[in-house]
Amino acid sequence: MLESRRFVIIGFFALVGIIYLLRLFYLQVLDESYSIESSSNSIKRVIEIPFRGQIYDRTGKLIVYNTPVYDLLVTPYKARVDDTLRFCQVLGIERRDFDSLMNAASAYSRVKPSLFLRQLSKEDFASIQDIMVDYSGFEFAKSSLRTYTAPTLANTLGYVSEITKGQLEKQEEPYYRQSDYIGQSGIEKIYENELRGKRGTKFVMQNVSGVYKGPWKGGELDTMAVAGANLYSGIDLEVQQYADSLMVNKVGSVVAIEPKTGQIISMVSAPTYDPNILASRYFSKNYAALARNPYKPLFNRPVMASYRPGSTFKLIQALIGLQEGVITPESGFTHANCPVGCHNHPATGTVALGVMHSCNPYFYNVFRRIIYKNNIQNTFKASAVGLDAWHDAISKFGIGQRLGIDLPSEYKGNLPNKKYYDRFYGEYRWKFSNIYSLSIGEGELLITPLKMANVAAIIANRGYFYTPHVIHGIGDGKKVNPEFLVRHDTGVESHNFDPVIEGMIGAVEGGTARRSRVEGITIAGKTGTSQNKRGDDHSIFIAFAPVENPKIAIAVFVENAGAGGSAAAPIANLIIEKYLTRKITNKALEERMFKADLMSKVILPGQKKPISADSLKKKLISADSMKKKPVVKPITAPKKQ
Amino acid sequence: MAENKPITKNVDWMVVLIYIACLGIGWVNIYAAVYNPEVNMSMFDLSNNAGKQLMWIGTAALLIICILVIDYKFYETFSFIIYAVIVFLLVVVLFAGSNINGSRSWIKFGAFSLQPAEFSKLAISLAISKYLSDPAISLTRKLKDYYPIMGIIALPAFLILLSNETGSMLVFASFAIVLYREGMPGFIPSIGIVTAALLIITLLFVKWYIAGVIIVIAGLAIWLMPVMTRRRGGLWATIIIAFVMIGIVFGVDFFMNNVLQKHQRGRIMVLLDPDSDPRGIGWNVIQSKIAIGSGGFTGKGFLQGTQTKFDFVPEQSTDFIFCTVGEEHGFIGSAVVVVLFVSLIARLVVLAERQRSRFARVYGYCVAGIIFFHFMVNIGMTIGLMPVIGIPLPFFSYGGSSLWSFSILLFVFLKIDAQRPFTLSRG
């Protein structure tokens, strides 16, 4: 019957109604892609990126700050450029740059703004702002650039760059988004969470043409951006730059520590570069040039490079010997029956004289006594037990382990123990005669300049140290990392330092470092000559001053520069004088060290002889040349203050 | 007062209440759609659509009173005359009409304009009902009885097509429902639905797969078929149907590229994949889905909608009024509207079925079918289930013509329904 068709009809109506209800439920409740944040185009989420924290030196001088710059963004579907020629002229770009930038932007999104030109300076922004009004679809976004007051501390401070894809995927809490900036090395990396501050979010309403229509819900969902915390460092910018100039044309490191606190006063990694060049639009080009440079300027030598400590290590041997009671301050040794050679020097009847003249047989005998102190009959067993005891004592100086400085990639070096030699020789198959070169800091020992500076600080403090650190205060309250307030004791009693320090004073006054002594300041120092497979010995010097009330402990490493007294000692003593008195008495010495080109003595891996050192500078776009470009061209580096 | 009593007596109050609810909700949402937070505006100000709509509601009320006062026999008696008048207006508008949005279909009275095409639904409904009220007409057996109906629909459809109002013309497809109820063989609407479904499936999947599936289904059907049915021609019928379906599948390309106009093709493609043209035709669909989707379960609150407020959704107070409901009142609000419409339509079918005269029943089904078609296409379009066809949501969308025409359509039926007890008592 036809009447029954009403059920078909009502059923059809109801079916459509149910389908629509399900669809609405899906669209409005289940499908997240239409929620406010992800898809609504009337409510725009504006991210406010706060200024990164600034970094100060120990005298309150600014080291790193932020310069406001402007990024030019383009929204391709809105973009109208009628006279491309003028447009390109204004921005100082080529026609093909324009095309490729536009294509890249369109490929990303036709409707969302994407980056067109990065980091225009305030001056450039001011000069082109009015002209850009003629071109729709272009807008400016404020951003900021890391700026360095002095062209120094590049590796210590590190650099900031766009987050990499890998970092983006690896982050545990999703904080960063594509094209965000993140500290990539040095202080910028270690203190990233403090420096970055807190990003703010604003929800603003806009109409279909993108015109601002006020805050959404009266701003109740907005969060304020919080600027990053300022960092306070122990760096002395003046001394730092002075040390930089002394290390010009040299490969090596300078590390100066304030012994009483562990604060780093100066840290030079030579060769270095102006950190401003990595905080510019030319980041990738400059980074590539630095990475390709054979002298590895990006390699942070003070904490990553390792050397044999050479004779500087004798100080620790003497201290351990005294503490273990195997020698007394009056112990004397002769050159007789000793497999290590020595130079011609007066008799070494005391520890002080041994240190002063850096007598190799003296410390061979000291080390021998330390190893065989246990009186075990079997020399193999005695050597094994003795070495481990020695290893434990030396470890307390921070050698063979990470000190925990606030810089990334600290190398722990190498301090051999029984297990280490067992791997080469087999258990109880080696004895003292196989390892005696450790006695004078050669052999399998590897140590970083930072650790050697720390050893100088330990001696200056007569037995303890604080973890060396660059940053001692965070934020306005100058919050201190509690780990940097822990005193580490070496277990060597204070009176045992007296003969060693006496010997160190002697070394500077009349011993191996006498040519660089400073009038009026008592410096205790020790030279080292580190043997290595490539080229001349590395020149090493550690010292602290003034002896009466030590204010600075320093280690200087100059690669392939020969004996410790020839390069490292003069540089260290000039830095000490600069730091303590702010002036230099021995101008001739200073001049000689400024000019010394020791880089040309460095033989690079894979090379038979040294190559010209100038290659470093050629491929870089320097901060100065960035400044000289015409104003209209948006490539100016921010002005230095 | 005594004279008023028969007017409202026996009027179906459920329908009236739903009608009032729709008008009220619609009006509030029109206000929300045109609301501009920067300008302090009133719901009663005649300079905006909300104020104007209130005026249309008031005049609609007057119209309703007139309809209820007029004797019920008038509509049946004057069916063809009303039809003739409206066809005449459609002709007049072709020559004298004002051009609004590219279609020459409006008659202007000062600030207000009327669209005769809106009233053609009433005219056709009355004319078909009148024609079918002749008991000799049978849609089940005689093909020639269809010709007058085709003519009744085709004449206004042709005139509307000339004035470029394709959307209003498509509404006439809703008369298939009443014809089905009055005896049109079930395979005719089935063919229509299957063809439309095939069209969409073809655009979504690889043609050869669909052909394969059709052949497999046909094979299964023949295999499962009782032997008697198969012998009586079921075998050949199934094979022919399968071939015709495969033919449609492969004919879709030809149809899409050669028969449809470019913008019509675009609307169908956008339905299937709005992202294929996000700034063009797809824009409306994407924006309207975002607006509705962003409403969530409870909505953003009255006047708090942002998608609709800042002009992302086009035609916010007319064709896309449902976006405002969805955005500001969320799933709850949207569901209320859907339920209101389904209840109204179902109630109309129930009322139609209880009519004693064939005229009244056919007319009731016409009203239910037209409202249903508008509801299905309009809301379907805003939630991405239907192509973008510019027809209003009855009682909700802003516009005097559509409000008047739907009110007249509905209340003529209520008036006829209200007289049912009297026709019964008179025998």
PDB file of N, CA and C in Angstrom, chain B residues 117-146:
ATOM      1  N   ALA B 117      10.807  34.301  -7.062  1.00  0.00           N
ATOM      2  CA  ALA B 117      11.216  32.895  -7.169  1.00  0.00           C
ATOM      3  C   ALA B 117      10.928  32.141  -5.876  1.00  0.00           C
ATOM      4  N   GLU B 118      11.063  32.840  -4.741  1.00  0.00           N
ATOM      5  CA  GLU B 118      10.785  32.201  -3.455  1.00  0.00           C
ATOM      6  C   GLU B 118       9.351  31.696  -3.377  1.00  0.00           C
ATOM      7  N   PHE B 119       8.436  32.430  -4.053  1.00  0.00           N
ATOM      8  CA  PHE B 119       7.013  32.081  -3.927  1.00  0.00           C
ATOM      9  C   PHE B 119       6.595  31.012  -4.930  1.00  0.00           C
ATOM     10  N   SER B 120       7.512  30.689  -5.875  1.00  0.00           N
ATOM     11  CA  SER B 120       7.165  29.667  -6.864  1.00  0.00           C
ATOM     12  C   SER B 120       6.973  28.303  -6.199  1.00  0.00           C
ATOM     13  N   LYS B 121       7.641  28.105  -5.033  1.00  0.00           N
ATOM     14  CA  LYS B 121       7.454  26.841  -4.319  1.00  0.00           C
ATOM     15  C   LYS B 121       6.004  26.675  -3.894  1.00  0.00           C
ATOM     16  N   LEU B 122       5.422  27.772  -3.378  1.00  0.00           N
ATOM     17  CA  LEU B 122       4.011  27.765  -2.956  1.00  0.00           C
ATOM     18  C   LEU B 122       3.125  27.486  -4.158  1.00  0.00           C
ATOM     19  N   ALA B 123       3.399  28.187  -5.279  1.00  0.00           N
ATOM     20  CA  ALA B 123       2.574  28.067  -6.472  1.00  0.00           C
ATOM     21  C   ALA B 123       2.583  26.632  -6.988  1.00  0.00           C
ATOM     22  N   ILE B 124       3.765  26.048  -7.084  1.00  0.00           N
ATOM     23  CA  ILE B 124       3.868  24.686  -7.621  1.00  0.00           C
ATOM     24  C   ILE B 124       3.176  23.705  -6.676  1.00  0.00           C
ATOM     25  N   SER B 125       3.397  23.890  -5.362  1.00  0.00           N
ATOM     26  CA  SER B 125       2.769  22.992  -4.393  1.00  0.00           C
ATOM     27  C   SER B 125       1.249  22.994  -4.554  1.00  0.00           C
ATOM     28  N   LEU B 126       0.676  24.194  -4.617  1.00  0.00           N
ATOM     29  CA  LEU B 126      -0.773  24.293  -4.735  1.00  0.00           C
ATOM     30  C   LEU B 126      -1.247  23.667  -6.049  1.00  0.00           C
ATOM     31  N   ALA B 127      -0.533  23.952  -7.128  1.00  0.00           N
ATOM     32  CA  ALA B 127      -0.949  23.464  -8.437  1.00  0.00           C
ATOM     33  C   ALA B 127      -0.871  21.940  -8.510  1.00  0.00           C
ATOM     34  N   ILE B 128       0.214  21.376  -7.979  1.00  0.00           N
ATOM     35  CA  ILE B 128       0.342  19.907  -8.011  1.00  0.00           C
ATOM     36  C   ILE B 128      -0.751  19.266  -7.157  1.00  0.00           C
ATOM     37  N   SER B 129      -0.977  19.864  -5.981  1.00  0.00           N
ATOM     38  CA  SER B 129      -1.998  19.314  -5.086  1.00  0.00           C
ATOM     39  C   SER B 129      -3.361  19.325  -5.769  1.00  0.00           C
ATOM     40  N   LYS B 130      -3.632  20.452  -6.400  1.00  0.00           N
ATOM     41  CA  LYS B 130      -4.924  20.592  -7.068  1.00  0.00           C
ATOM     42  C   LYS B 130      -5.065  19.541  -8.174  1.00  0.00           C
ATOM     43  N   TYR B 131      -3.988  19.396  -8.952  1.00  0.00           N
ATOM     44  CA  TYR B 131      -4.013  18.448 -10.055  1.00  0.00           C
ATOM     45  C   TYR B 131      -4.222  17.024  -9.544  1.00  0.00           C
ATOM     46  N   LEU B 132      -3.500  16.672  -8.481  1.00  0.00           N
ATOM     47  CA  LEU B 132      -3.571  15.302  -7.965  1.00  0.00           C
ATOM     48  C   LEU B 132      -4.860  15.053  -7.178  1.00  0.00           C
ATOM     49  N   SER B 133      -5.591  16.135  -6.834  1.00  0.00           N
ATOM     50  CA  SER B 133      -6.818  15.928  -6.058  1.00  0.00           C
ATOM     51  C   SER B 133      -7.880  15.230  -6.899  1.00  0.00           C
ATOM     52  N   ASP B 134      -7.683  15.194  -8.208  1.00  0.00           N
ATOM     53  CA  ASP B 134      -8.585  14.433  -9.077  1.00  0.00           C
ATOM     54  C   ASP B 134      -8.324  12.950  -8.855  1.00  0.00           C
ATOM     55  N   PRO B 135      -9.339  12.199  -8.338  1.00  0.00           N
ATOM     56  CA  PRO B 135      -9.104  10.791  -8.002  1.00  0.00           C
ATOM     57  C   PRO B 135      -8.770   9.939  -9.229  1.00  0.00           C
ATOM     58  N   ALA B 136      -9.042  10.427 -10.400  1.00  0.00           N
ATOM     59  CA  ALA B 136      -8.777   9.629 -11.602  1.00  0.00           C
ATOM     60  C   ALA B 136      -7.293   9.575 -11.946  1.00  0.00           C
ATOM     61  N   ILE B 137      -6.545  10.487 -11.397  1.00  0.00           N
ATOM     62  CA  ILE B 137      -5.116  10.535 -11.710  1.00  0.00           C
ATOM     63  C   ILE B 137      -4.395   9.431 -10.947  1.00  0.00           C
ATOM     64  N   SER B 138      -3.655   8.632 -11.663  1.00  0.00           N
ATOM     65  CA  SER B 138      -2.879   7.607 -10.979  1.00  0.00           C
ATOM     66  C   SER B 138      -1.424   7.678 -11.415  1.00  0.00           C
ATOM     67  N   LEU B 139      -0.556   7.862 -10.429  1.00  0.00           N
ATOM     68  CA  LEU B 139       0.864   7.944 -10.757  1.00  0.00           C
ATOM     69  C   LEU B 139       1.477   6.558 -10.858  1.00  0.00           C
ATOM     70  N   THR B 140       0.716   5.545 -10.452  1.00  0.00           N
ATOM     71  CA  THR B 140       1.276   4.199 -10.449  1.00  0.00           C
ATOM     72  C   THR B 140       1.225   3.592 -11.843  1.00  0.00           C
ATOM     73  N   ARG B 141       0.131   3.865 -12.565  1.00  0.00           N
ATOM     74  CA  ARG B 141      -0.057   3.133 -13.808  1.00  0.00           C
ATOM     75  C   ARG B 141       0.136   3.965 -15.062  1.00  0.00           C
ATOM     76  N   LYS B 142      -0.289   5.236 -15.014  1.00  0.00           N
ATOM     77  CA  LYS B 142      -0.342   5.969 -16.279  1.00  0.00           C
ATOM     78  C   LYS B 142       0.802   6.978 -16.424  1.00  0.00           C
ATOM     79  N   LEU B 143       1.609   6.764 -17.423  1.00  0.00           N
ATOM     80  CA  LEU B 143       2.738   7.661 -17.652  1.00  0.00           C
ATOM     81  C   LEU B 143       2.257   9.047 -18.055  1.00  0.00           C
ATOM     82  N   LYS B 144       1.135   9.095 -18.803  1.00  0.00           N
ATOM     83  CA  LYS B 144       0.688  10.395 -19.311  1.00  0.00           C
ATOM     84  C   LYS B 144       0.206  11.311 -18.196  1.00  0.00           C
ATOM     85  N   ASP B 145      -0.141  10.747 -17.049  1.00  0.00           N
ATOM     86  CA  ASP B 145      -0.544  11.585 -15.919  1.00  0.00           C
ATOM     87  C   ASP B 145       0.642  12.390 -15.364  1.00  0.00           C
ATOM     88  N   TYR B 146       1.858  12.000 -15.714  1.00  0.00           N
ATOM     89  CA  TYR B 146       3.023  12.725 -15.226  1.00  0.00           C
ATOM     90  C   TYR B 146       3.249  14.024 -15.998  1.00  0.00           C
TER      91      TYR B 146
END
